[in-house]
Amino acid sequence: MALFITRVRDLGVVDTERGRVRVEVVADSLQIPSSIAFLPDGRALVTERAAGRLDLIDLRTGARTLAEDVPPVFAETDGGMLDVAVHPDYARNRWIYLAYSVRTDGGNTTVVDRARLRDARLIDRQRLFSALPAGAWAIETRKGWRSGRTARSGNTSTGRAAATRSTSSTGARTTAGR
């Protein structure tokens, strides 16, 4: 388990359209952070797209721990560790959701997994969704990949996850979930 400490620095108060906000640096030296999710214990999960990592950051102390047993990530070009989300009932079930890039025989693609977080280790990981590789999608729609999104469905009792893809030119849409 790698541990890094960043000195928490207060950058002051900023006035915004919606009110005043205190700005603090709680982590630095991250390689293209792409997503953040907050845990009820005062830590944050941060994905580092370019490094293919998942960090746990204590927002009070600045202590940063690399999550263990993170699946292999294809972290080249636009790929990497893309997104993280915390289940609405995380305090009870410990589920987190990860979207990341993988290399397959058919090409590079995006997958969505869920796993339980125990200390700094991912356990009970399950694959929920695997997108068609980019080449297959381009052939199917004739226009290629236009946009993508991962989202949790409204059914929190089962923790179902869904992923959608769509193209603006055809309106074609593929939805998969579990």
XYZ file of N, CA, C and O in Angstrom:
712
model
N 0.861 -1.170 0.000
C 0.000 0.000 0.000
C 0.904 1.228 0.000
O 1.691 1.423 0.901
N 0.798 2.036 -1.032
C 1.594 3.261 -1.126
C 0.851 4.397 -0.430
O -0.356 4.550 -0.589
N 1.577 5.177 0.340
C 0.975 6.292 1.060
C 1.747 7.563 0.726
O 2.973 7.581 0.801
N 1.034 8.597 0.329
C 1.605 9.901 0.027
C 0.921 10.920 0.932
O -0.260 10.795 1.220
N 1.654 11.926 1.358
C 1.061 12.978 2.177
C 1.220 14.309 1.446
O 2.301 14.662 0.995
N 0.131 15.021 1.318
C 0.138 16.378 0.781
C -0.223 17.309 1.929
O -1.182 17.050 2.659
N 0.535 18.339 2.104
C 0.200 19.324 3.122
C -1.064 20.052 2.665
O -1.095 20.676 1.604
N -2.127 19.920 3.441
C -3.385 20.594 3.111
C -3.142 22.096 3.186
O -2.636 22.605 4.184
N -3.470 22.781 2.088
C -3.228 24.221 2.020
C -4.525 24.958 1.755
O -5.262 24.624 0.840
N -4.773 25.968 2.533
C -5.945 26.815 2.374
C -5.602 27.915 1.369
O -4.644 28.665 1.564
N -6.371 27.985 0.291
C -6.145 29.012 -0.720
C -7.071 30.203 -0.553
O -7.071 31.110 -1.368
N -7.889 30.167 0.493
C -8.751 31.307 0.771
C -10.173 31.090 0.323
O -10.590 30.007 -0.058
N -10.933 32.178 0.360
C -12.351 32.155 0.031
C -12.556 32.806 -1.326
O -11.952 33.833 -1.638
N -13.410 32.191 -2.132
C -13.730 32.703 -3.461
C -15.228 32.974 -3.509
O -16.031 32.152 -3.064
N -15.595 34.147 -4.027
C -17.004 34.471 -4.215
C -17.456 33.935 -5.564
O -16.813 34.164 -6.585
N -18.570 33.178 -5.569
C -19.143 32.647 -6.796
C -20.573 33.161 -6.933
O -21.097 33.808 -6.023
N -21.207 32.855 -8.038
C -22.602 33.254 -8.250
C -23.521 32.649 -7.204
O -24.559 33.200 -6.873
N -23.150 31.500 -6.664
C -24.009 30.792 -5.713
C -23.589 30.980 -4.267
O -24.186 30.400 -3.373
N -22.549 31.739 -4.028
C -22.117 31.971 -2.653
C -20.614 31.883 -2.510
O -19.882 31.739 -3.485
N -20.172 31.961 -1.281
C -18.734 31.920 -0.983
C -18.283 30.474 -0.820
O -18.987 29.659 -0.232
N -17.081 30.184 -1.318
C -16.514 28.841 -1.271
C -15.086 28.926 -0.748
O -14.303 29.762 -1.216
N -14.737 28.084 0.230
C -13.357 27.994 0.706
C -12.635 26.968 -0.169
O -13.127 25.863 -0.355
N -11.472 27.331 -0.697
C -10.703 26.473 -1.586
C -9.482 25.956 -0.832
O -8.725 26.734 -0.252
N -9.319 24.616 -0.853
C -8.169 23.984 -0.217
C -7.544 22.985 -1.170
O -8.254 22.295 -1.912
N -6.236 22.870 -1.142
C -5.519 21.819 -1.861
C -5.402 20.644 -0.908
O -4.856 20.785 0.188
N -5.937 19.495 -1.306
C -5.846 18.305 -0.458
C -5.024 17.206 -1.121
O -4.683 16.212 -0.487
N -4.688 17.370 -2.402
C -3.847 16.395 -3.109
C -3.162 17.112 -4.254
O -3.723 18.002 -4.873
N -1.938 16.708 -4.521
C -1.232 17.229 -5.693
C -0.466 16.086 -6.333
O -0.512 14.950 -5.865
N 0.193 16.373 -7.423
C 0.965 15.373 -8.178
C 0.099 14.229 -8.692
O 0.555 13.097 -8.790
N -1.153 14.513 -9.018
C -2.026 13.506 -9.615
C -1.846 13.523 -11.125
O -1.626 14.576 -11.716
N -1.966 12.352 -11.759
C -1.817 12.247 -13.209
C -3.191 12.250 -13.872
O -3.839 11.230 -13.973
N -3.625 13.409 -14.282
C -4.905 13.651 -14.939
C -6.064 13.067 -14.122
O -6.687 12.076 -14.484
N -6.368 13.696 -12.978
C -7.541 13.244 -12.218
C -8.794 13.468 -13.045
O -8.967 14.526 -13.636
N -9.647 12.445 -13.118
C -10.806 12.567 -14.002
C -12.144 12.424 -13.294
O -13.173 12.737 -13.873
N -12.140 11.960 -12.048
C -13.403 11.789 -11.347
C -13.145 11.773 -9.846
O -12.081 11.349 -9.397
N -14.128 12.223 -9.089
C -14.033 12.217 -7.633
C -15.384 11.798 -7.068
O -16.432 12.167 -7.602
N -15.329 10.981 -6.024
C -16.537 10.558 -5.314
C -16.221 10.602 -3.826
O -15.132 10.221 -3.405
N -17.182 11.064 -3.045
C -16.943 11.266 -1.617
C -17.526 10.124 -0.801
O -18.657 9.700 -1.037
N -16.726 9.631 0.151
C -17.155 8.573 1.055
C -17.689 9.195 2.339
O -17.250 10.280 2.734
N -18.589 8.504 3.032
C -19.177 9.083 4.247
C -18.180 9.253 5.394
O -18.456 9.989 6.334
N -16.997 8.631 5.307
C -16.012 8.723 6.398
C -15.041 9.895 6.254
O -14.084 10.004 7.011
N -15.274 10.781 5.275
C -14.410 11.945 5.112
C -13.271 11.742 4.126
O -12.423 12.611 3.968
N -13.254 10.611 3.432
C -12.271 10.388 2.383
C -12.929 10.582 1.028
O -14.153 10.579 0.913
N -12.097 10.754 0.021
C -12.575 10.863 -1.356
C -11.872 9.817 -2.198
O -10.701 9.505 -1.974
N -12.588 9.284 -3.170
C -12.004 8.400 -4.181
C -11.722 9.267 -5.399
O -12.601 9.997 -5.854
N -10.516 9.191 -5.922
C -10.136 9.985 -7.088
C -9.535 9.045 -8.122
O -8.626 8.267 -7.811
N -10.029 9.129 -9.360
C -9.437 8.348 -10.440
C -8.344 9.175 -11.103
O -8.496 10.382 -11.302
N -7.240 8.518 -11.414
C -6.165 9.132 -12.196
C -6.200 8.465 -13.565
O -5.739 7.338 -13.726
N -6.800 9.161 -14.531
C -7.005 8.563 -15.852
C -5.706 8.072 -16.459
O -5.594 6.926 -16.855
N -4.714 8.929 -16.550
C -3.476 8.593 -17.254
C -2.668 7.510 -16.550
O -1.955 6.748 -17.190
N -2.765 7.417 -15.240
C -1.995 6.422 -14.488
C -2.772 5.123 -14.303
O -2.199 4.114 -13.909
N -4.086 5.152 -14.561
C -4.902 3.967 -14.358
C -5.053 3.605 -12.892
O -5.181 2.445 -12.542
N -5.048 4.621 -12.036
C -5.087 4.369 -10.592
C -6.367 4.897 -9.964
O -7.026 5.781 -10.489
N -6.634 4.352 -8.768
C -7.698 4.830 -7.912
C -7.063 5.202 -6.585
O -6.405 4.379 -5.945
N -7.214 6.467 -6.190
C -6.631 6.972 -4.945
C -7.718 7.161 -3.905
O -8.834 7.562 -4.228
N -7.360 6.906 -2.641
C -8.211 7.260 -1.501
C -7.518 8.406 -0.803
O -6.357 8.280 -0.394
N -8.199 9.530 -0.693
C -7.587 10.731 -0.118
C -8.373 11.137 1.123
O -9.589 11.333 1.060
N -7.663 11.253 2.237
C -8.276 11.757 3.469
C -8.329 13.271 3.348
O -7.288 13.937 3.302
N -9.513 13.824 3.277
C -9.676 15.254 3.032
C -9.252 16.111 4.217
O -8.997 17.302 4.064
N -9.156 15.521 5.404
C -8.732 16.280 6.589
C -7.221 16.374 6.686
O -6.677 17.409 7.046
N -6.533 15.266 6.355
C -5.081 15.205 6.588
C -4.254 15.300 5.319
O -3.060 15.565 5.382
N -4.850 15.027 4.164
C -4.095 15.005 2.917
C -3.423 13.668 2.643
O -2.746 13.514 1.635
N -3.611 12.676 3.519
C -3.017 11.353 3.293
C -3.665 10.714 2.068
O -4.889 10.673 1.948
N -2.832 10.246 1.148
C -3.315 9.622 -0.092
C -2.804 8.193 -0.157
O -1.606 7.950 -0.060
N -3.714 7.254 -0.308
C -3.385 5.835 -0.384
C -3.823 5.313 -1.740
O -4.942 5.599 -2.181
N -2.975 4.547 -2.405
C -3.362 3.916 -3.662
C -4.203 2.690 -3.346
O -3.817 1.852 -2.522
N -5.357 2.580 -3.996
C -6.214 1.415 -3.808
C -5.495 0.179 -4.330
O -4.774 0.237 -5.331
N -5.702 -0.927 -3.648
C -5.090 -2.198 -4.025
C -6.099 -3.073 -4.759
O -7.306 -2.905 -4.615
N -5.578 -4.002 -5.545
C -6.386 -4.934 -6.337
C -7.275 -4.221 -7.346
O -8.382 -4.669 -7.651
N -6.770 -3.104 -7.867
C -7.440 -2.400 -8.956
C -7.209 -3.232 -10.222
O -6.100 -3.700 -10.464
N -8.231 -3.446 -11.044
C -8.052 -4.261 -12.248
C -7.080 -3.605 -13.226
O -6.864 -2.394 -13.184
N -6.490 -4.414 -14.114
C -5.597 -3.839 -15.137
C -6.362 -2.851 -16.017
O -7.474 -3.128 -16.454
N -5.745 -1.706 -16.255
C -6.381 -0.615 -16.989
C -5.546 -0.306 -18.229
O -4.321 -0.249 -18.160
N -6.209 -0.102 -19.370
C -5.529 0.360 -20.585
C -5.474 1.881 -20.508
O -6.480 2.563 -20.688
N -4.304 2.413 -20.175
C -4.159 3.853 -19.912
C -3.316 4.521 -20.984
O -2.334 5.187 -20.701
N -3.705 4.345 -22.237
C -3.034 5.012 -23.353
C -4.059 5.863 -24.092
O -5.256 5.641 -23.969
N -3.578 6.807 -24.870
C -4.405 7.768 -25.608
C -5.485 8.327 -24.681
O -5.165 8.907 -23.672
N -6.763 8.129 -25.005
C -7.850 8.655 -24.164
C -8.314 7.655 -23.119
O -9.257 7.923 -22.386
N -7.686 6.493 -23.059
C -8.100 5.462 -22.118
C -7.559 5.710 -20.725
O -6.769 6.604 -20.483
N -8.004 4.880 -19.794
C -7.506 4.952 -18.432
C -8.603 4.682 -17.428
O -9.663 4.139 -17.747
N -8.349 5.066 -16.184
C -9.346 4.965 -15.112
C -10.241 6.188 -15.255
O -9.817 7.309 -14.983
N -11.471 5.999 -15.710
C -12.305 7.099 -16.176
C -13.245 7.682 -15.128
O -13.410 8.891 -15.047
N -13.899 6.830 -14.366
C -14.964 7.340 -13.503
C -15.097 6.472 -12.267
O -14.785 5.278 -12.293
N -15.561 7.064 -11.185
C -15.861 6.348 -9.951
C -17.147 6.923 -9.377
O -17.391 8.127 -9.467
N -17.973 6.046 -8.825
C -19.218 6.470 -8.174
C -19.410 5.613 -6.932
O -18.990 4.457 -6.883
N -20.059 6.193 -5.941
C -20.324 5.509 -4.674
C -21.813 5.180 -4.624
O -22.655 6.022 -4.938
N -22.142 3.948 -4.254
C -23.542 3.534 -4.126
C -24.237 4.417 -3.087
O -23.635 4.762 -2.070
N -25.506 4.785 -3.314
C -26.218 5.632 -2.350
C -26.297 5.028 -0.945
O -26.381 5.762 0.035
N -26.245 3.706 -0.849
C -26.289 3.036 0.451
C -24.913 2.458 0.797
O -24.803 1.389 1.403
N -23.861 3.165 0.408
C -22.484 2.703 0.606
C -22.193 2.357 2.064
O -21.512 1.363 2.342
N -22.675 3.125 3.007
C -22.386 2.870 4.421
C -22.814 1.459 4.834
O -22.192 0.848 5.695
N -23.837 0.922 4.169
C -24.316 -0.422 4.483
C -23.682 -1.489 3.592
O -23.252 -2.517 4.059
N -23.596 -1.224 2.264
C -23.184 -2.294 1.348
C -21.754 -2.175 0.804
O -21.270 -3.106 0.179
N -21.104 -1.021 0.961
C -19.693 -0.794 0.569
C -19.432 -0.873 -0.939
O -18.284 -0.965 -1.361
N -20.448 -0.797 -1.794
C -20.238 -0.877 -3.243
C -19.749 0.453 -3.810
O -20.289 1.508 -3.497
N -18.739 0.366 -4.676
C -18.334 1.481 -5.524
C -18.368 0.989 -6.969
O -18.314 -0.222 -7.221
N -18.472 1.911 -7.904
C -18.567 1.578 -9.321
C -17.418 2.261 -10.051
O -17.134 3.437 -9.813
N -16.757 1.509 -10.932
C -15.615 2.020 -11.692
C -15.881 1.867 -13.184
O -16.335 0.806 -13.628
N -15.593 2.902 -13.957
C -15.595 2.819 -15.412
C -14.150 3.031 -15.846
O -13.496 3.977 -15.406
N -13.650 2.125 -16.692
C -12.255 2.214 -17.109
C -12.063 1.532 -18.462
O -12.936 0.798 -18.929
N -10.920 1.801 -19.061
C -10.600 1.255 -20.377
C -9.830 -0.049 -20.236
O -8.986 -0.181 -19.351
N -10.138 -0.987 -21.128
C -9.406 -2.252 -21.185
C -9.033 -2.540 -22.632
O -9.689 -2.065 -23.562
N -8.002 -3.315 -22.792
C -7.601 -3.784 -24.129
C -8.150 -5.190 -24.294
O -7.993 -6.026 -23.411
N -8.845 -5.432 -25.416
C -9.376 -6.765 -25.712
C -8.834 -7.210 -27.064
O -8.218 -6.413 -27.788
N -9.087 -8.457 -27.420
C -8.673 -8.946 -28.738
C -9.336 -8.153 -29.859
O -8.767 -7.973 -30.920
N -10.560 -7.646 -29.618
C -11.287 -6.897 -30.628
C -10.979 -5.411 -30.648
O -11.492 -4.683 -31.471
N -10.157 -4.939 -29.721
C -9.818 -3.518 -29.648
C -10.001 -3.005 -28.236
O -10.334 -3.744 -27.317
N -9.781 -1.737 -28.054
C -9.912 -1.119 -26.739
C -11.373 -0.759 -26.505
O -12.090 -0.392 -27.429
N -11.786 -0.843 -25.249
C -13.174 -0.562 -24.928
C -13.304 -0.084 -23.491
O -12.329 -0.050 -22.746
N -14.505 0.277 -23.113
C -14.799 0.725 -21.758
C -15.648 -0.322 -21.055
O -16.565 -0.886 -21.654
N -15.326 -0.564 -19.789
C -16.098 -1.487 -18.966
C -16.540 -0.778 -17.690
O -15.960 0.233 -17.304
N -17.577 -1.318 -17.074
C -18.042 -0.836 -15.777
C -18.052 -2.031 -14.832
O -18.657 -3.069 -15.140
N -17.374 -1.894 -13.718
C -17.343 -2.912 -12.671
C -17.880 -2.307 -11.391
O -17.890 -1.092 -11.221
N -18.282 -3.178 -10.497
C -18.539 -2.731 -9.141
C -17.667 -3.593 -8.229
O -17.329 -4.729 -8.560
N -17.301 -3.021 -7.096
C -16.482 -3.731 -6.119
C -16.786 -3.153 -4.749
O -17.249 -2.027 -4.623
N -16.503 -3.937 -3.751
C -16.618 -3.445 -2.383
C -15.255 -2.904 -1.977
O -14.218 -3.416 -2.388
N -15.272 -1.879 -1.167
C -14.033 -1.277 -0.680
C -13.840 -1.700 0.774
O -14.674 -1.401 1.623
N -12.773 -2.431 1.042
C -12.417 -2.814 2.408
C -11.049 -2.218 2.687
O -10.062 -2.606 2.071
N -11.005 -1.257 3.614
C -9.799 -0.473 3.880
C -9.387 0.179 2.565
O -10.110 1.004 2.056
N -8.265 -0.223 1.989
C -7.846 0.350 0.706
C -7.831 -0.713 -0.386
O -7.172 -0.561 -1.404
N -8.556 -1.791 -0.198
C -8.539 -2.924 -1.131
C -9.909 -3.096 -1.785
O -10.938 -3.023 -1.120
N -9.911 -3.343 -3.116
C -11.142 -3.669 -3.827
C -11.367 -5.171 -3.724
O -10.480 -5.965 -4.046
N -12.552 -5.554 -3.266
C -12.896 -6.970 -3.155
C -14.240 -7.204 -3.833
O -14.973 -6.260 -4.138
N -14.565 -8.468 -4.091
C -15.867 -8.859 -4.667
C -16.166 -8.142 -5.982
O -17.315 -7.822 -6.279
N -15.143 -7.908 -6.799
C -15.342 -7.160 -8.048
C -16.192 -7.963 -9.024
O -15.992 -9.151 -9.208
N -17.148 -7.280 -9.665
C -18.039 -7.891 -10.645
C -18.121 -7.010 -11.884
O -18.269 -5.794 -11.768
N -18.049 -7.611 -13.052
C -18.223 -6.873 -14.312
C -19.709 -6.681 -14.555
O -20.476 -7.623 -14.592
N -20.126 -5.428 -14.729
C -21.522 -5.113 -14.991
C -21.794 -4.809 -16.455
O -22.906 -5.021 -16.939
N -20.785 -4.268 -17.145
C -20.999 -3.834 -18.518
C -19.681 -3.826 -19.258
O -18.645 -3.465 -18.704
N -19.725 -4.236 -20.508
C -18.570 -4.137 -21.394
C -19.069 -3.592 -22.725
O -19.929 -4.206 -23.365
N -18.561 -2.443 -23.124
C -18.982 -1.821 -24.386
C -18.382 -2.587 -25.562
O -17.381 -3.286 -25.417
N -18.989 -2.433 -26.700
C -18.382 -2.966 -27.913
C -17.079 -2.230 -28.159
O -17.000 -1.019 -27.934
N -16.030 -2.925 -28.615
C -14.796 -2.203 -28.959
C -15.088 -1.125 -30.004
O -16.031 -1.233 -30.780
N -14.266 -0.102 -30.012
C -14.493 1.067 -30.872
C -14.719 0.685 -32.325
O -15.597 1.222 -32.982
N -13.956 -0.235 -32.869
C -14.106 -0.647 -34.258
C -15.463 -1.266 -34.530
O -16.117 -0.978 -35.524
N -15.949 -2.107 -33.626
C -17.253 -2.753 -33.791
C -18.367 -1.719 -33.747
O -19.317 -1.777 -34.514
N -18.252 -0.757 -32.854
C -19.274 0.286 -32.742
C -19.319 1.134 -34.003
O -20.378 1.466 -34.506
N -18.153 1.468 -34.536
C -18.097 2.297 -35.737
C -18.750 1.578 -36.914
O -19.458 2.183 -37.701
N -18.537 0.275 -37.024
C -19.144 -0.486 -38.110
C -20.656 -0.526 -37.929
O -21.417 -0.319 -38.857
N -21.107 -0.729 -36.701
C -22.527 -0.852 -36.441
C -23.280 0.446 -36.726
O -24.367 0.430 -37.279
N -22.727 1.594 -36.377
C -23.456 2.857 -36.524
C -23.069 3.639 -37.771
O -23.725 4.600 -38.106
N -21.998 3.260 -38.421
C -21.447 3.944 -39.589
C -20.914 5.332 -39.285
O -20.356 5.970 -40.129
N -21.132 5.822 -38.076
C -20.638 7.144 -37.706
C -19.651 7.071 -36.552
O -19.058 8.068 -36.197
N -19.524 5.926 -35.938
C -18.565 5.783 -34.850
C -19.099 6.273 -33.520
O -20.259 6.623 -33.373
N -18.208 6.293 -32.561
C -18.540 6.686 -31.195
C -18.791 8.182 -31.142
O -17.995 8.969 -31.605
N -19.896 8.577 -30.590
C -20.191 9.999 -30.464
C -20.108 10.452 -29.007
O -19.515 11.465 -28.707
N -20.744 9.713 -28.100
C -20.691 10.094 -26.695
C -21.001 8.881 -25.846
O -21.565 7.911 -26.328
N -20.660 8.945 -24.590
C -20.945 7.835 -23.689
C -21.192 8.336 -22.292
O -20.781 9.422 -21.926
N -21.859 7.518 -21.506
C -22.167 7.914 -20.147
C -22.412 6.662 -19.320
O -23.032 5.721 -19.788
N -21.933 6.658 -18.102
C -22.291 5.591 -17.177
C -23.170 6.198 -16.106
O -22.961 7.338 -15.697
N -24.166 5.463 -15.683
C -25.085 5.989 -14.681
C -25.693 4.838 -13.906
O -25.876 3.756 -14.437
N -26.016 5.090 -12.663
C -26.692 4.109 -11.830
C -28.178 4.278 -12.049
O -28.680 5.393 -12.110
N -28.891 3.167 -12.186
C -30.332 3.276 -12.384
C -31.006 3.667 -11.088
O -30.394 3.685 -10.030
N -32.286 3.951 -11.138
C -33.025 4.370 -9.962
C -33.264 3.250 -8.968
O -33.710 3.491 -7.860
N -33.010 2.012 -9.326
C -33.286 0.884 -8.446
C -32.128 0.686 -7.477
O -31.219 -0.077 -7.724
N -32.147 1.375 -6.339
C -31.043 1.284 -5.391
C -31.088 0.007 -4.574
O -30.100 -0.377 -3.980
N -32.224 -0.687 -4.534
C -32.302 -1.904 -3.738
C -31.436 -3.011 -4.330
O -30.948 -3.866 -3.615
N -31.237 -3.008 -5.648
C -30.392 -4.033 -6.259
C -29.042 -3.478 -6.672
O -28.167 -4.227 -7.070
N -28.869 -2.182 -6.606
C -27.598 -1.587 -7.006
C -27.328 -1.758 -8.487
O -26.196 -1.884 -8.911
N -28.361 -1.784 -9.296
C -28.183 -1.990 -10.730
C -27.411 -0.840 -11.349
O -27.568 0.298 -10.947
N -26.598 -1.151 -12.319
C -25.871 -0.117 -13.046
C -26.256 -0.205 -14.514
O -26.572 -1.272 -15.015
N -26.238 0.908 -15.176
C -26.577 0.926 -16.595
C -25.552 1.760 -17.329
O -24.923 2.634 -16.758
N -25.369 1.476 -18.580
C -24.483 2.279 -19.406
C -25.173 2.503 -20.735
O -25.856 1.619 -21.241
N -25.041 3.680 -21.278
C -25.683 3.983 -22.550
C -24.677 4.564 -23.518
O -23.698 5.174 -23.129
N -24.933 4.347 -24.782
C -24.161 4.956 -25.853
C -25.159 5.505 -26.850
O -26.192 4.898 -27.107
N -24.829 6.612 -27.451
C -25.728 7.131 -28.471
C -24.931 7.896 -29.499
O -23.804 8.288 -29.267
N -25.519 8.065 -30.669
C -24.922 8.913 -31.698
C -25.930 9.989 -32.038
O -27.131 9.742 -32.076
N -25.425 11.182 -32.309
C -26.343 12.278 -32.598
C -26.922 12.174 -34.000
O -28.036 12.598 -34.241
N -26.197 11.591 -34.935
C -26.672 11.588 -36.312
C -27.774 10.569 -36.555
O -28.672 10.802 -37.345
N -27.733 9.430 -35.881
C -28.733 8.401 -36.141
C -29.718 8.237 -35.001
O -30.760 7.632 -35.179
N -29.345 8.735 -33.824
C -30.193 8.518 -32.669
C -30.108 7.097 -32.153
O -30.812 6.720 -31.232
N -29.246 6.265 -32.769
C -29.097 4.886 -32.314
C -28.628 4.872 -30.879
O -27.842 5.699 -30.468
N -29.123 3.926 -30.110
C -28.773 3.897 -28.702
C -28.665 2.448 -28.247
O -29.525 1.632 -28.574
N -27.627 2.152 -27.513
C -27.461 0.826 -26.942
C -27.429 0.974 -25.447
O -26.691 1.777 -24.920
N -28.248 0.214 -24.759
C -28.271 0.257 -23.302
C -28.067 -1.158 -22.794
O -28.676 -2.086 -23.270
N -27.187 -1.277 -21.815
C -26.961 -2.571 -21.183
C -26.920 -2.356 -19.694
O -26.522 -1.307 -19.231
N -27.298 -3.333 -18.950
C -27.256 -3.186 -17.499
C -27.351 -4.518 -16.819
O -27.591 -5.543 -17.430
N -27.138 -4.477 -15.510
C -27.233 -5.694 -14.739
C -27.698 -5.345 -13.355
O -27.378 -4.354 -12.814
